[in-house]
Amino acid sequence: MSAPAHRLTPEDLLSAATGLLAAEQDPLANMANLSALIFEALPDLNWAGFYLYRPHAKAPATLFTLASAAPSGQPEASSSQGELVLGPFQGRVACTRIAMGKGVCGTAAQTRTTQRVADVHAFPGHIACDAASASEIVIPLVAQGHLLGVLDLDSPRKDRFSPADQTLLETLVTTFLATLPTA
């Protein structure tokens, strides 16, 4: 499948994502396809993908329901512990692991708030996985009070991401989270 000749409107992107996610129950497959859809649909991106939260540096490679819950009898790790590990994405080779609170992704994960950065070079502690990146937006994935990871988009254009983009991407994340198993 080749990239579309024209970019999708926000409404079309949300509709396409909703249909795509409804057709599959596997979170990994949905993250892979959602990354590809966003990368193809939004202009001026050089990276779109997910980082998954691991509460402990040596946490097993599980997806969300096990990775986000503490082992029985133990409290959940605080958001200052653990790390983000590379998940499905589209774009150039990326950083594999990001510490909580480090860079834009680690900050979004630790604070559990969207980070929309107009100039990544002015962001304290920015991690330059791709020197071409000039702006970035990162949306945390939080379900039932558990941090699951982040959705990260980079652009080679400064000030690429608008408040409308933020709203759209947060809606896409909410749509994705609604497809996750609750057990």
mmCIF file with all atom_site columns, C-alpha atoms in Angstrom:
data_model
loop_
_atom_site.group_PDB
_atom_site.id
_atom_site.type_symbol
_atom_site.label_atom_id
_atom_site.label_alt_id
_atom_site.label_comp_id
_atom_site.label_asym_id
_atom_site.label_entity_id
_atom_site.label_seq_id
_atom_site.pdbx_PDB_ins_code
_atom_site.Cartn_x
_atom_site.Cartn_y
_atom_site.Cartn_z
_atom_site.occupancy
_atom_site.B_iso_or_equiv
_atom_site.pdbx_formal_charge
_atom_site.auth_seq_id
_atom_site.auth_comp_id
_atom_site.auth_asym_id
_atom_site.auth_atom_id
_atom_site.pdbx_PDB_model_num
ATOM 1   C CA . MET A 1 1   ? 0.000   0.000  0.000  1.00 0.00 ? 1   MET A CA 1
ATOM 2   C CA . SER A 1 2   ? 1.425   3.370  -0.931 1.00 0.00 ? 2   SER A CA 1
ATOM 3   C CA . ALA A 1 3   ? 0.867   6.658  0.869  1.00 0.00 ? 3   ALA A CA 1
ATOM 4   C CA . PRO A 1 4   ? -2.314  8.482  -0.109 1.00 0.00 ? 4   PRO A CA 1
ATOM 5   C CA . ALA A 1 5   ? -2.039  11.202 -2.751 1.00 0.00 ? 5   ALA A CA 1
ATOM 6   C CA . HIS A 1 6   ? -3.737  13.651 -0.364 1.00 0.00 ? 6   HIS A CA 1
ATOM 7   C CA . ARG A 1 7   ? -3.781  13.871 3.408  1.00 0.00 ? 7   ARG A CA 1
ATOM 8   C CA . LEU A 1 8   ? -6.893  12.941 5.381  1.00 0.00 ? 8   LEU A CA 1
ATOM 9   C CA . THR A 1 9   ? -9.028  15.533 7.121  1.00 0.00 ? 9   THR A CA 1
ATOM 10  C CA . PRO A 1 10  ? -9.121  15.188 10.916 1.00 0.00 ? 10  PRO A CA 1
ATOM 11  C CA . GLU A 1 11  ? -12.635 13.750 10.677 1.00 0.00 ? 11  GLU A CA 1
ATOM 12  C CA . ASP A 1 12  ? -11.539 11.214 8.060  1.00 0.00 ? 12  ASP A CA 1
ATOM 13  C CA . LEU A 1 13  ? -8.492  10.245 10.129 1.00 0.00 ? 13  LEU A CA 1
ATOM 14  C CA . LEU A 1 14  ? -10.612 9.681  13.225 1.00 0.00 ? 14  LEU A CA 1
ATOM 15  C CA . SER A 1 15  ? -13.147 7.672  11.225 1.00 0.00 ? 15  SER A CA 1
ATOM 16  C CA . ALA A 1 16  ? -10.403 5.564  9.601  1.00 0.00 ? 16  ALA A CA 1
ATOM 17  C CA . ALA A 1 17  ? -8.737  4.943  12.960 1.00 0.00 ? 17  ALA A CA 1
ATOM 18  C CA . THR A 1 18  ? -12.017 3.983  14.602 1.00 0.00 ? 18  THR A CA 1
ATOM 19  C CA . GLY A 1 19  ? -12.740 1.440  11.869 1.00 0.00 ? 19  GLY A CA 1
ATOM 20  C CA . LEU A 1 20  ? -9.193  0.111  11.873 1.00 0.00 ? 20  LEU A CA 1
ATOM 21  C CA . LEU A 1 21  ? -9.110  -0.348 15.649 1.00 0.00 ? 21  LEU A CA 1
ATOM 22  C CA . ALA A 1 22  ? -12.571 -1.914 15.814 1.00 0.00 ? 22  ALA A CA 1
ATOM 23  C CA . ALA A 1 23  ? -11.527 -4.608 13.355 1.00 0.00 ? 23  ALA A CA 1
ATOM 24  C CA . GLU A 1 24  ? -8.717  -5.959 15.586 1.00 0.00 ? 24  GLU A CA 1
ATOM 25  C CA . GLN A 1 25  ? -8.406  -6.846 19.265 1.00 0.00 ? 25  GLN A CA 1
ATOM 26  C CA . ASP A 1 26  ? -4.638  -7.283 19.528 1.00 0.00 ? 26  ASP A CA 1
ATOM 27  C CA . PRO A 1 27  ? -3.107  -4.100 21.027 1.00 0.00 ? 27  PRO A CA 1
ATOM 28  C CA . LEU A 1 28  ? 0.252   -4.603 19.305 1.00 0.00 ? 28  LEU A CA 1
ATOM 29  C CA . ALA A 1 29  ? -1.362  -4.923 15.881 1.00 0.00 ? 29  ALA A CA 1
ATOM 30  C CA . ASN A 1 30  ? -3.506  -1.865 16.600 1.00 0.00 ? 30  ASN A CA 1
ATOM 31  C CA . MET A 1 31  ? -0.484  0.200  17.671 1.00 0.00 ? 31  MET A CA 1
ATOM 32  C CA . ALA A 1 32  ? 1.374   -0.805 14.508 1.00 0.00 ? 32  ALA A CA 1
ATOM 33  C CA . ASN A 1 33  ? -1.515  0.103  12.224 1.00 0.00 ? 33  ASN A CA 1
ATOM 34  C CA . LEU A 1 34  ? -2.358  3.298  14.106 1.00 0.00 ? 34  LEU A CA 1
ATOM 35  C CA . SER A 1 35  ? 1.284   4.423  13.806 1.00 0.00 ? 35  SER A CA 1
ATOM 36  C CA . ALA A 1 36  ? 1.191   3.760  10.067 1.00 0.00 ? 36  ALA A CA 1
ATOM 37  C CA . LEU A 1 37  ? -2.160  5.515  9.618  1.00 0.00 ? 37  LEU A CA 1
ATOM 38  C CA . ILE A 1 38  ? -1.016  8.634  11.489 1.00 0.00 ? 38  ILE A CA 1
ATOM 39  C CA . PHE A 1 39  ? 2.311   8.697  9.639  1.00 0.00 ? 39  PHE A CA 1
ATOM 40  C CA . GLU A 1 40  ? 0.560   8.513  6.263  1.00 0.00 ? 40  GLU A CA 1
ATOM 41  C CA . ALA A 1 41  ? -2.329  10.839 7.116  1.00 0.00 ? 41  ALA A CA 1
ATOM 42  C CA . LEU A 1 42  ? -0.608  13.788 8.777  1.00 0.00 ? 42  LEU A CA 1
ATOM 43  C CA . PRO A 1 43  ? 1.781   15.967 6.802  1.00 0.00 ? 43  PRO A CA 1
ATOM 44  C CA . ASP A 1 44  ? 5.294   16.939 7.869  1.00 0.00 ? 44  ASP A CA 1
ATOM 45  C CA . LEU A 1 45  ? 6.067   14.002 10.160 1.00 0.00 ? 45  LEU A CA 1
ATOM 46  C CA . ASN A 1 46  ? 9.358   12.167 10.367 1.00 0.00 ? 46  ASN A CA 1
ATOM 47  C CA . TRP A 1 47  ? 8.344   9.803  13.191 1.00 0.00 ? 47  TRP A CA 1
ATOM 48  C CA . ALA A 1 48  ? 5.089   8.474  14.642 1.00 0.00 ? 48  ALA A CA 1
ATOM 49  C CA . GLY A 1 49  ? 4.856   5.686  17.165 1.00 0.00 ? 49  GLY A CA 1
ATOM 50  C CA . PHE A 1 50  ? 4.577   4.321  20.643 1.00 0.00 ? 50  PHE A CA 1
ATOM 51  C CA . TYR A 1 51  ? 6.800   3.845  23.647 1.00 0.00 ? 51  TYR A CA 1
ATOM 52  C CA . LEU A 1 52  ? 5.560   1.334  26.230 1.00 0.00 ? 52  LEU A CA 1
ATOM 53  C CA . TYR A 1 53  ? 5.930   1.864  29.966 1.00 0.00 ? 53  TYR A CA 1
ATOM 54  C CA . ARG A 1 54  ? 7.850   -0.750 31.912 1.00 0.00 ? 54  ARG A CA 1
ATOM 55  C CA . PRO A 1 55  ? 7.559   -0.215 35.688 1.00 0.00 ? 55  PRO A CA 1
ATOM 56  C CA . HIS A 1 56  ? 10.916  -1.878 36.318 1.00 0.00 ? 56  HIS A CA 1
ATOM 57  C CA . ALA A 1 57  ? 14.072  -1.737 34.213 1.00 0.00 ? 57  ALA A CA 1
ATOM 58  C CA . LYS A 1 58  ? 14.027  -5.516 33.818 1.00 0.00 ? 58  LYS A CA 1
ATOM 59  C CA . ALA A 1 59  ? 10.259  -5.843 33.371 1.00 0.00 ? 59  ALA A CA 1
ATOM 60  C CA . PRO A 1 60  ? 9.166   -8.701 31.131 1.00 0.00 ? 60  PRO A CA 1
ATOM 61  C CA . ALA A 1 61  ? 8.157   -7.904 27.579 1.00 0.00 ? 61  ALA A CA 1
ATOM 62  C CA . THR A 1 62  ? 4.405   -7.969 28.114 1.00 0.00 ? 62  THR A CA 1
ATOM 63  C CA . LEU A 1 63  ? 1.789   -5.656 26.755 1.00 0.00 ? 63  LEU A CA 1
ATOM 64  C CA . PHE A 1 64  ? -0.503  -3.453 28.722 1.00 0.00 ? 64  PHE A CA 1
ATOM 65  C CA . THR A 1 65  ? -2.640  -5.387 31.158 1.00 0.00 ? 65  THR A CA 1
ATOM 66  C CA . LEU A 1 66  ? 0.331   -7.144 32.760 1.00 0.00 ? 66  LEU A CA 1
ATOM 67  C CA . ALA A 1 67  ? 2.863   -4.361 32.282 1.00 0.00 ? 67  ALA A CA 1
ATOM 68  C CA . SER A 1 68  ? 0.671   -1.737 33.895 1.00 0.00 ? 68  SER A CA 1
ATOM 69  C CA . ALA A 1 69  ? -0.378  -3.665 36.985 1.00 0.00 ? 69  ALA A CA 1
ATOM 70  C CA . ALA A 1 70  ? 1.888   -4.314 39.932 1.00 0.00 ? 70  ALA A CA 1
ATOM 71  C CA . PRO A 1 71  ? 2.630   -7.932 40.851 1.00 0.00 ? 71  PRO A CA 1
ATOM 72  C CA . SER A 1 72  ? 0.116   -9.173 43.403 1.00 0.00 ? 72  SER A CA 1
ATOM 73  C CA . GLY A 1 73  ? 0.769   -7.877 46.874 1.00 0.00 ? 73  GLY A CA 1
ATOM 74  C CA . GLN A 1 74  ? 3.073   -5.085 45.696 1.00 0.00 ? 74  GLN A CA 1
ATOM 75  C CA . PRO A 1 75  ? 2.203   -1.422 45.211 1.00 0.00 ? 75  PRO A CA 1
ATOM 76  C CA . GLU A 1 76  ? 2.260   -0.019 41.688 1.00 0.00 ? 76  GLU A CA 1
ATOM 77  C CA . ALA A 1 77  ? 5.579   1.616  40.792 1.00 0.00 ? 77  ALA A CA 1
ATOM 78  C CA . SER A 1 78  ? 5.554   5.392  41.037 1.00 0.00 ? 78  SER A CA 1
ATOM 79  C CA . SER A 1 79  ? 5.661   7.341  37.806 1.00 0.00 ? 79  SER A CA 1
ATOM 80  C CA . SER A 1 80  ? 9.281   8.335  38.561 1.00 0.00 ? 80  SER A CA 1
ATOM 81  C CA . GLN A 1 81  ? 10.435  4.712  38.329 1.00 0.00 ? 81  GLN A CA 1
ATOM 82  C CA . GLY A 1 82  ? 10.632  2.475  35.329 1.00 0.00 ? 82  GLY A CA 1
ATOM 83  C CA . GLU A 1 83  ? 11.254  3.425  31.742 1.00 0.00 ? 83  GLU A CA 1
ATOM 84  C CA . LEU A 1 84  ? 9.722   3.687  28.296 1.00 0.00 ? 84  LEU A CA 1
ATOM 85  C CA . VAL A 1 85  ? 10.640  1.003  25.760 1.00 0.00 ? 85  VAL A CA 1
ATOM 86  C CA . LEU A 1 86  ? 10.271  1.405  22.009 1.00 0.00 ? 86  LEU A CA 1
ATOM 87  C CA . GLY A 1 87  ? 7.049   0.025  20.559 1.00 0.00 ? 87  GLY A CA 1
ATOM 88  C CA . PRO A 1 88  ? 5.518   0.002  17.064 1.00 0.00 ? 88  PRO A CA 1
ATOM 89  C CA . PHE A 1 89  ? 6.426   3.039  14.963 1.00 0.00 ? 89  PHE A CA 1
ATOM 90  C CA . GLN A 1 90  ? 6.952   4.528  11.506 1.00 0.00 ? 90  GLN A CA 1
ATOM 91  C CA . GLY A 1 91  ? 10.076  6.526  10.705 1.00 0.00 ? 91  GLY A CA 1
ATOM 92  C CA . ARG A 1 92  ? 13.809  6.374  11.217 1.00 0.00 ? 92  ARG A CA 1
ATOM 93  C CA . VAL A 1 93  ? 15.615  4.237  13.771 1.00 0.00 ? 93  VAL A CA 1
ATOM 94  C CA . ALA A 1 94  ? 14.665  5.436  17.266 1.00 0.00 ? 94  ALA A CA 1
ATOM 95  C CA . CYS A 1 95  ? 15.927  5.470  20.820 1.00 0.00 ? 95  CYS A CA 1
ATOM 96  C CA . THR A 1 96  ? 15.143  2.106  22.390 1.00 0.00 ? 96  THR A CA 1
ATOM 97  C CA . ARG A 1 97  ? 14.771  3.107  26.042 1.00 0.00 ? 97  ARG A CA 1
ATOM 98  C CA . ILE A 1 98  ? 13.857  6.430  27.651 1.00 0.00 ? 98  ILE A CA 1
ATOM 99  C CA . ALA A 1 99  ? 14.046  7.076  31.394 1.00 0.00 ? 99  ALA A CA 1
ATOM 100 C CA . MET A 1 100 ? 11.023  8.525  33.143 1.00 0.00 ? 100 MET A CA 1
ATOM 101 C CA . GLY A 1 101 ? 11.252  12.308 33.252 1.00 0.00 ? 101 GLY A CA 1
ATOM 102 C CA . LYS A 1 102 ? 13.874  12.467 30.482 1.00 0.00 ? 102 LYS A CA 1
ATOM 103 C CA . GLY A 1 103 ? 13.186  14.223 27.195 1.00 0.00 ? 103 GLY A CA 1
ATOM 104 C CA . VAL A 1 104 ? 9.727   15.013 25.884 1.00 0.00 ? 104 VAL A CA 1
ATOM 105 C CA . CYS A 1 105 ? 8.503   11.399 26.058 1.00 0.00 ? 105 CYS A CA 1
ATOM 106 C CA . GLY A 1 106 ? 9.767   10.796 29.582 1.00 0.00 ? 106 GLY A CA 1
ATOM 107 C CA . THR A 1 107 ? 8.272   14.097 30.738 1.00 0.00 ? 107 THR A CA 1
ATOM 108 C CA . ALA A 1 108 ? 4.858   13.270 29.238 1.00 0.00 ? 108 ALA A CA 1
ATOM 109 C CA . ALA A 1 109 ? 4.959   9.830  30.861 1.00 0.00 ? 109 ALA A CA 1
ATOM 110 C CA . GLN A 1 110 ? 6.050   11.093 34.265 1.00 0.00 ? 110 GLN A CA 1
ATOM 111 C CA . THR A 1 111 ? 3.562   13.983 34.383 1.00 0.00 ? 111 THR A CA 1
ATOM 112 C CA . ARG A 1 112 ? 0.836   12.087 32.519 1.00 0.00 ? 112 ARG A CA 1
ATOM 113 C CA . THR A 1 113 ? 0.146   15.226 30.514 1.00 0.00 ? 113 THR A CA 1
ATOM 114 C CA . THR A 1 114 ? 0.436   15.923 26.814 1.00 0.00 ? 114 THR A CA 1
ATOM 115 C CA . GLN A 1 115 ? 3.639   17.708 25.857 1.00 0.00 ? 115 GLN A CA 1
ATOM 116 C CA . ARG A 1 116 ? 3.397   19.894 22.731 1.00 0.00 ? 116 ARG A CA 1
ATOM 117 C CA . VAL A 1 117 ? 6.840   21.317 21.986 1.00 0.00 ? 117 VAL A CA 1
ATOM 118 C CA . ALA A 1 118 ? 7.253   23.926 19.234 1.00 0.00 ? 118 ALA A CA 1
ATOM 119 C CA . ASP A 1 119 ? 11.083  23.738 19.253 1.00 0.00 ? 119 ASP A CA 1
ATOM 120 C CA . VAL A 1 120 ? 12.616  20.570 20.678 1.00 0.00 ? 120 VAL A CA 1
ATOM 121 C CA . HIS A 1 121 ? 16.066  22.170 20.744 1.00 0.00 ? 121 HIS A CA 1
ATOM 122 C CA . ALA A 1 122 ? 14.773  24.605 23.379 1.00 0.00 ? 122 ALA A CA 1
ATOM 123 C CA . PHE A 1 123 ? 13.288  21.784 25.518 1.00 0.00 ? 123 PHE A CA 1
ATOM 124 C CA . PRO A 1 124 ? 15.499  21.079 28.556 1.00 0.00 ? 124 PRO A CA 1
ATOM 125 C CA . GLY A 1 125 ? 16.944  17.581 28.305 1.00 0.00 ? 125 GLY A CA 1
ATOM 126 C CA . HIS A 1 126 ? 15.607  16.873 24.817 1.00 0.00 ? 126 HIS A CA 1
ATOM 127 C CA . ILE A 1 127 ? 16.741  13.479 23.514 1.00 0.00 ? 127 ILE A CA 1
ATOM 128 C CA . ALA A 1 128 ? 17.733  13.769 19.854 1.00 0.00 ? 128 ALA A CA 1
ATOM 129 C CA . CYS A 1 129 ? 16.998  10.351 18.339 1.00 0.00 ? 129 CYS A CA 1
ATOM 130 C CA . ASP A 1 130 ? 16.745  12.022 14.908 1.00 0.00 ? 130 ASP A CA 1
ATOM 131 C CA . ALA A 1 131 ? 18.645  15.278 14.378 1.00 0.00 ? 131 ALA A CA 1
ATOM 132 C CA . ALA A 1 132 ? 16.041  16.278 11.765 1.00 0.00 ? 132 ALA A CA 1
ATOM 133 C CA . SER A 1 133 ? 13.287  16.594 14.399 1.00 0.00 ? 133 SER A CA 1
ATOM 134 C CA . ALA A 1 134 ? 12.360  20.192 15.175 1.00 0.00 ? 134 ALA A CA 1
ATOM 135 C CA . SER A 1 135 ? 9.006   19.856 16.995 1.00 0.00 ? 135 SER A CA 1
ATOM 136 C CA . GLU A 1 136 ? 7.258   17.086 18.887 1.00 0.00 ? 136 GLU A CA 1
ATOM 137 C CA . ILE A 1 137 ? 3.995   16.124 20.534 1.00 0.00 ? 137 ILE A CA 1
ATOM 138 C CA . VAL A 1 138 ? 3.670   13.304 23.052 1.00 0.00 ? 138 VAL A CA 1
ATOM 139 C CA . ILE A 1 139 ? 0.368   12.022 24.456 1.00 0.00 ? 139 ILE A CA 1
ATOM 140 C CA . PRO A 1 140 ? 0.439   9.722  27.504 1.00 0.00 ? 140 PRO A CA 1
ATOM 141 C CA . LEU A 1 141 ? -1.544  6.489  27.424 1.00 0.00 ? 141 LEU A CA 1
ATOM 142 C CA . VAL A 1 142 ? -3.331  6.190  30.767 1.00 0.00 ? 142 VAL A CA 1
ATOM 143 C CA . ALA A 1 143 ? -6.065  3.615  31.384 1.00 0.00 ? 143 ALA A CA 1
ATOM 144 C CA . GLN A 1 144 ? -7.782  2.906  34.694 1.00 0.00 ? 144 GLN A CA 1
ATOM 145 C CA . GLY A 1 145 ? -5.149  5.022  36.447 1.00 0.00 ? 145 GLY A CA 1
ATOM 146 C CA . HIS A 1 146 ? -2.243  3.033  34.997 1.00 0.00 ? 146 HIS A CA 1
ATOM 147 C CA . LEU A 1 147 ? 0.421   4.527  32.739 1.00 0.00 ? 147 LEU A CA 1
ATOM 148 C CA . LEU A 1 148 ? 0.742   2.259  29.687 1.00 0.00 ? 148 LEU A CA 1
ATOM 149 C CA . GLY A 1 149 ? 3.079   4.324  27.520 1.00 0.00 ? 149 GLY A CA 1
ATOM 150 C CA . VAL A 1 150 ? 3.018   7.289  25.161 1.00 0.00 ? 150 VAL A CA 1
ATOM 151 C CA . LEU A 1 151 ? 2.172   8.161  21.567 1.00 0.00 ? 151 LEU A CA 1
ATOM 152 C CA . ASP A 1 152 ? 5.023   10.240 20.118 1.00 0.00 ? 152 ASP A CA 1
ATOM 153 C CA . LEU A 1 153 ? 5.046   12.295 16.899 1.00 0.00 ? 153 LEU A CA 1
ATOM 154 C CA . ASP A 1 154 ? 8.056   14.228 15.582 1.00 0.00 ? 154 ASP A CA 1
ATOM 155 C CA . SER A 1 155 ? 8.260   16.756 12.761 1.00 0.00 ? 155 SER A CA 1
ATOM 156 C CA . PRO A 1 156 ? 11.181  18.311 10.922 1.00 0.00 ? 156 PRO A CA 1
ATOM 157 C CA . ARG A 1 157 ? 9.196   21.586 10.950 1.00 0.00 ? 157 ARG A CA 1
ATOM 158 C CA . LYS A 1 158 ? 9.243   23.895 13.995 1.00 0.00 ? 158 LYS A CA 1
ATOM 159 C CA . ASP A 1 159 ? 5.874   24.607 15.578 1.00 0.00 ? 159 ASP A CA 1
ATOM 160 C CA . ARG A 1 160 ? 4.246   21.833 13.514 1.00 0.00 ? 160 ARG A CA 1
ATOM 161 C CA . PHE A 1 161 ? 1.639   20.765 16.083 1.00 0.00 ? 161 PHE A CA 1
ATOM 162 C CA . SER A 1 162 ? -1.375  22.974 16.785 1.00 0.00 ? 162 SER A CA 1
ATOM 163 C CA . PRO A 1 163 ? -3.949  22.815 19.581 1.00 0.00 ? 163 PRO A CA 1
ATOM 164 C CA . ALA A 1 164 ? -6.293  21.193 17.025 1.00 0.00 ? 164 ALA A CA 1
ATOM 165 C CA . ASP A 1 165 ? -3.660  18.504 16.337 1.00 0.00 ? 165 ASP A CA 1
ATOM 166 C CA . GLN A 1 166 ? -3.387  17.928 20.076 1.00 0.00 ? 166 GLN A CA 1
ATOM 167 C CA . THR A 1 167 ? -7.147  17.478 20.404 1.00 0.00 ? 167 THR A CA 1
ATOM 168 C CA . LEU A 1 168 ? -7.214  15.084 17.434 1.00 0.00 ? 168 LEU A CA 1
ATOM 169 C CA . LEU A 1 169 ? -4.318  12.993 18.745 1.00 0.00 ? 169 LEU A CA 1
ATOM 170 C CA . GLU A 1 170 ? -5.747  12.861 22.263 1.00 0.00 ? 170 GLU A CA 1
ATOM 171 C CA . THR A 1 171 ? -9.033  11.642 20.742 1.00 0.00 ? 171 THR A CA 1
ATOM 172 C CA . LEU A 1 172 ? -7.142  8.972  18.768 1.00 0.00 ? 172 LEU A CA 1
ATOM 173 C CA . VAL A 1 173 ? -5.437  7.834  21.982 1.00 0.00 ? 173 VAL A CA 1
ATOM 174 C CA . THR A 1 174 ? -8.799  7.658  23.775 1.00 0.00 ? 174 THR A CA 1
ATOM 175 C CA . THR A 1 175 ? -10.188 5.612  20.876 1.00 0.00 ? 175 THR A CA 1
ATOM 176 C CA . PHE A 1 176 ? -7.188  3.263  21.033 1.00 0.00 ? 176 PHE A CA 1
ATOM 177 C CA . LEU A 1 177 ? -7.434  2.861  24.827 1.00 0.00 ? 177 LEU A CA 1
ATOM 178 C CA . ALA A 1 178 ? -11.109 1.918  24.508 1.00 0.00 ? 178 ALA A CA 1
ATOM 179 C CA . THR A 1 179 ? -10.067 -1.151 22.487 1.00 0.00 ? 179 THR A CA 1
ATOM 180 C CA . LEU A 1 180 ? -7.836  -2.569 25.231 1.00 0.00 ? 180 LEU A CA 1
ATOM 181 C CA . PRO A 1 181 ? -8.938  -5.598 27.221 1.00 0.00 ? 181 PRO A CA 1
ATOM 182 C CA . THR A 1 182 ? -10.029 -4.618 30.726 1.00 0.00 ? 182 THR A CA 1
ATOM 183 C CA . ALA A 1 183 ? -8.880  -7.812 32.429 1.00 0.00 ? 183 ALA A CA 1
#
